[in-house]
C-alpha positions as CSV (number, residue, x, y, z in Angstrom):
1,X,103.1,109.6,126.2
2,X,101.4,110.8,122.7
3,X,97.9,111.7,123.4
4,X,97.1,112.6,120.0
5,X,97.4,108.6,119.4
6,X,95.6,108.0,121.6
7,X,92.3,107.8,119.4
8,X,91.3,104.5,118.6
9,X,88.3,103.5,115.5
10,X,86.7,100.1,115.3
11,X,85.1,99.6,112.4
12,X,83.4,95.9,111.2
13,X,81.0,93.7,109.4
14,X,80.3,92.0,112.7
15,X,77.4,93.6,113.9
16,X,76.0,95.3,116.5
17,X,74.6,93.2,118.2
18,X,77.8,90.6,118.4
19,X,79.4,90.6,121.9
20,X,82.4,90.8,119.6
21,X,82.3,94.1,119.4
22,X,82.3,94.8,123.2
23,X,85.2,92.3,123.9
24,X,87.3,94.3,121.5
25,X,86.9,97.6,123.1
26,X,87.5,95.3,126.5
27,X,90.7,94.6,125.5
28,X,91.9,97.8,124.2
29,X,91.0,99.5,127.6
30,X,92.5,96.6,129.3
31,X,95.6,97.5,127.7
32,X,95.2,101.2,127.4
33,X,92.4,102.6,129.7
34,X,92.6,106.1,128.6
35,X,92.0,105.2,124.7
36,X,89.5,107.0,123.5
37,X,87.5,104.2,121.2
38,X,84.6,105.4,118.8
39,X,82.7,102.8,116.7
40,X,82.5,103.7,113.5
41,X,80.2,100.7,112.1
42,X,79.9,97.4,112.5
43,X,77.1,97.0,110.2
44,X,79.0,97.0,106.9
45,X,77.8,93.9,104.9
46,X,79.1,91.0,106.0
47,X,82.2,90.2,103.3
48,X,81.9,93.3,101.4
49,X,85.4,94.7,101.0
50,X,84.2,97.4,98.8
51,X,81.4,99.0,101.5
52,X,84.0,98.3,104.0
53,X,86.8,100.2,102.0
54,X,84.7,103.1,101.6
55,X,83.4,103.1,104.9
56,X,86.8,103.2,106.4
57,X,87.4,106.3,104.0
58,X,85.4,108.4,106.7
59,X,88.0,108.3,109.1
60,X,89.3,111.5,107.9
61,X,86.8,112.8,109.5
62,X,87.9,111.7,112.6
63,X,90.5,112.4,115.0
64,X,94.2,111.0,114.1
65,X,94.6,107.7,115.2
66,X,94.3,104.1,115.1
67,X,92.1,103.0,113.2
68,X,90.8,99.2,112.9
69,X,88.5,97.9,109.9
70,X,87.9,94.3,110.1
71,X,86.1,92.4,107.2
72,X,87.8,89.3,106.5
73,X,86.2,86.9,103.7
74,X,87.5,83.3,104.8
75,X,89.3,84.3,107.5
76,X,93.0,83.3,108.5
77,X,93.7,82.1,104.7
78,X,97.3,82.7,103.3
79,X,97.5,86.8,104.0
80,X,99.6,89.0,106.7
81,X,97.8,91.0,109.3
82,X,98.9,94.7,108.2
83,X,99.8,98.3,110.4
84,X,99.8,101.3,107.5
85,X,101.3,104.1,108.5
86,X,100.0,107.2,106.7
87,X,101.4,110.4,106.0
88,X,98.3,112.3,108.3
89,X,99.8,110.3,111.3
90,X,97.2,107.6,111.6
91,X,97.6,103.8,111.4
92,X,95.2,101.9,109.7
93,X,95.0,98.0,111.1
94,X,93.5,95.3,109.4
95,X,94.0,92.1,106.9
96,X,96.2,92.6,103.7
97,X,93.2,92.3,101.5
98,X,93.3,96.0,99.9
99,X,90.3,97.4,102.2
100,X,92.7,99.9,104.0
101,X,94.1,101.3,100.8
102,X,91.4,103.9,99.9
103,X,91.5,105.1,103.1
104,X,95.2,105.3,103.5
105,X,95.3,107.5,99.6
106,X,92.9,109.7,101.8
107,X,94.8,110.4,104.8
108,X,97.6,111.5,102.7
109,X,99.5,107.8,101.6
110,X,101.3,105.5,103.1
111,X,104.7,106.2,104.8
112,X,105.1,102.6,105.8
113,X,103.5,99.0,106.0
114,X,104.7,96.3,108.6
115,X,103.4,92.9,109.3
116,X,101.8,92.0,113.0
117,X,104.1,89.3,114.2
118,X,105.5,89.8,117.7
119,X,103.1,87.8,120.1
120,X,104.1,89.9,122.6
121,X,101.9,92.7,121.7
122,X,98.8,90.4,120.9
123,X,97.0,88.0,122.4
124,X,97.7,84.2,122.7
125,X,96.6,81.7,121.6
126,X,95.2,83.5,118.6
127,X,91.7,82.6,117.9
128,X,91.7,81.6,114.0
129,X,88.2,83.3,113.5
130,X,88.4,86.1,115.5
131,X,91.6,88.3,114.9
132,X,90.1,91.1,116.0
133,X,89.8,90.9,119.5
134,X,93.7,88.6,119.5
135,X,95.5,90.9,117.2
136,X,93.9,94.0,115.7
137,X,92.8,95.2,119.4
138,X,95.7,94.8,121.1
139,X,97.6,96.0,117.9
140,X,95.2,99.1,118.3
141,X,95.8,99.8,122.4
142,X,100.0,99.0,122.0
143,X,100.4,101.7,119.1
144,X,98.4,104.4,121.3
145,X,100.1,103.4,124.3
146,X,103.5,104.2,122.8
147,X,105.0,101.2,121.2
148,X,107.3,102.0,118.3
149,X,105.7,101.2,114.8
150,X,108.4,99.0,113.9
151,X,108.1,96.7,116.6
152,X,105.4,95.3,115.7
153,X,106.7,92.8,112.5
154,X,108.4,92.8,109.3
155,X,108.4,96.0,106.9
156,X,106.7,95.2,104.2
157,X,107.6,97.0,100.1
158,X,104.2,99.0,100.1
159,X,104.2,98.2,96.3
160,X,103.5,94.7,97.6
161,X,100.8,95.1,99.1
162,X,97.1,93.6,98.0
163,X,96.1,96.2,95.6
164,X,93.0,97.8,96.3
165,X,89.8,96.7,96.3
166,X,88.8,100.1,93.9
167,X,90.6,102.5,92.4
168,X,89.7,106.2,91.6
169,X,88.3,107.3,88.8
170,X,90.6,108.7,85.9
171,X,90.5,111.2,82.8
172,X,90.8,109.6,79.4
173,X,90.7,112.1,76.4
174,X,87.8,114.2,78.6
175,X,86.1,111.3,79.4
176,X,85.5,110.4,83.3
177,X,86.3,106.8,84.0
178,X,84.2,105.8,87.3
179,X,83.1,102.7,89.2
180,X,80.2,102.6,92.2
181,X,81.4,101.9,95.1
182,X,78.1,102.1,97.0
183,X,74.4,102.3,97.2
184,X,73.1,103.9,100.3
185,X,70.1,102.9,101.9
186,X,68.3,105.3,99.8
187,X,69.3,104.1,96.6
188,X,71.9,106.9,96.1
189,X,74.3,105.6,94.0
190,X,78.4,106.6,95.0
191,X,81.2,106.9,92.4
192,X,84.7,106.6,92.7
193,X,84.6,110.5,91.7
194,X,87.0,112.3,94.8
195,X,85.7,116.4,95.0
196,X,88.9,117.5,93.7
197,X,89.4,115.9,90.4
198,X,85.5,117.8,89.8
199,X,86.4,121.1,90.7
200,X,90.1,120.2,88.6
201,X,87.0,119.2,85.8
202,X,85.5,122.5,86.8
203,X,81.8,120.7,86.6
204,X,80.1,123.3,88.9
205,X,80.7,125.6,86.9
206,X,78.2,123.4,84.1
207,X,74.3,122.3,84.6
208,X,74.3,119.0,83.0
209,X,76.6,115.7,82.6
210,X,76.4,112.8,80.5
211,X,76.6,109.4,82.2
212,X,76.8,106.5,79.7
213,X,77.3,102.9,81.1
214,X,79.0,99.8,79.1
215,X,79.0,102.2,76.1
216,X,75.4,101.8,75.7
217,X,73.1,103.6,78.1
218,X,73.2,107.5,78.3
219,X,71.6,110.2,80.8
220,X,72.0,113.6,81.1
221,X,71.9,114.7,85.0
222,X,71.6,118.2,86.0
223,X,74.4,118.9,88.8
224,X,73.1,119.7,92.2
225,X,73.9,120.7,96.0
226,X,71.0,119.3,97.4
227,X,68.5,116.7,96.4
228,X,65.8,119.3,96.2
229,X,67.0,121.2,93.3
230,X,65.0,118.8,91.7
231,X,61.5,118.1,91.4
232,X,60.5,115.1,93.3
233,X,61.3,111.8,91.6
234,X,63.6,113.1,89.3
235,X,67.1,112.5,89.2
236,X,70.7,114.3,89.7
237,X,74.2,114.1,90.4
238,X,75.5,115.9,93.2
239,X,78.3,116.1,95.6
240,X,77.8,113.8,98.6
241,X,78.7,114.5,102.4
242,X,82.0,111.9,101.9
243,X,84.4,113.7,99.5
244,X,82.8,112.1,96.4
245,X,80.2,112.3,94.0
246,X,77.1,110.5,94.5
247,X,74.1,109.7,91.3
248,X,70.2,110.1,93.8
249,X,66.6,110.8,93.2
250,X,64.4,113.2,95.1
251,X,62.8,111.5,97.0
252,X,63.2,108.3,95.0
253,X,65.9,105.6,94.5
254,X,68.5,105.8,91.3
255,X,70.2,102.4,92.0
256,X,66.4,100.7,91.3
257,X,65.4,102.9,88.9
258,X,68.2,102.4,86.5
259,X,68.8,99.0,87.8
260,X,72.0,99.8,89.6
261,X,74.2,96.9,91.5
262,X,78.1,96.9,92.7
């Protein structure tokens, strides 16, 4: 039996406090008692694919695995239920709406992409609203208990797949090329920018960048480690604790200072 897949990640816009999230981890253990399940959120805002996206970046932080990220706008519209395989050894479970790609380009790519199809690894009738306690749990417990990847559905061309919900930022004749793909709590405002392509950029090595937005609005940030490098209310760009780049204020909030909104 693979222990190492044993490691199972719920992640969800349902909330805490929903007794959803209690019946899923029910099932799993009633299917596989020795999972190991860690909840990763289920506070992410309810129909954000984005926030759920990145969210479900961090499970590179975790132990490989199966991990489940549930945030379904509509719910059981015209879309297959997915398993990525990806080239870490984890599977990523969840609907085909391009939420799981980010995560998958950061656990290596994706060796493979089935549908979830046999009913005899789910559970039946299948509620139409909540799919994650009838297919992605189950799904989750039968993968860690053993069951072959490619007994689960149909393979599917990865190239077909829902494309993703962001992509990451790119180099155009020196110029960086980045979207937001979140504003914490704090107001720190989180680019598309992975740590690699600004050490390829060799940025630490400068103490100020340009940000201009819709070819209009310019600042010049002094690059950071910490928010304290500058004085209070004043603001920076820095690396954040996720593998990206992240725009903050000492003490203050960027996104409503410069009037920031995905």
């Amino acid at each position: 039996m693979n222990r190492k897949k044993a490691f199972v990640s719920l992640t969800s816009d349902f909330g805490a406090q929903s007794q959803g999230v209690g019946l899923m981890e029910g099932v799993i253990l009633s299917i596989y008692p020795h999972a190991h399940v860690i909840h990763l959120t289920h506070e992410l805002p309810p129909f954000n694919l984005i926030a759920a996206a990145r969210t479900l970046e961090q499970v590179s932080f975790l132990p490989v695995g199966a991990h489940v990220c549930i945030c379904d706008p509509g719910v059981w519209y015209d879309r297959n239920s997915l398993i990525l395989e990806t080239y870490r050894g984890d599977w990523l479970l969840g609907p085909d709406n391009g939420s799981l790609i980010p995560a998958a380009r950061t656990l290596g790519g994706i060796v493979k992409a089935t549908t979830i199809e046999n009913t005899a690894y789910i559970r039946t009738p299948v509620s139409h609203i909540f799919q994650g306690r009838d297919i992605y749990a189950p799904v989750a417990a039968h993968l860690s208990n053993g069951v072959s990847f490619d007994e689960f559905g149909s393979s599917l061309d990865v190239n077909n797949l829902v494309r993703s919900v962001y992509d990451e930022a790119v180099v155009i004749d020196n110029l960086v090329y980045a979207t937001v793909i979140q504003i914490s709590r704090f107001g720190s405002v989180h680019l598309n920018i992975k740590y690699e392509l600004w050490k390829e950029l060799e940025l630490d090595n400068k103490n100020m960048i340009q940000i201009t937005r819709s070819h209009t609005e310019s600042l010049c940030l002094p690059i950071g480690r910490t928010f304290s490098d500058v004085p209070e209310g004043y603001p920076l760009i820095l690396k954040d604790d996720y593998g990206r780049i992240e725009m903050a204020i000492n003490m203050g909030s960027f996104a409503e200072t410069f009037n920031v909104k995905i």
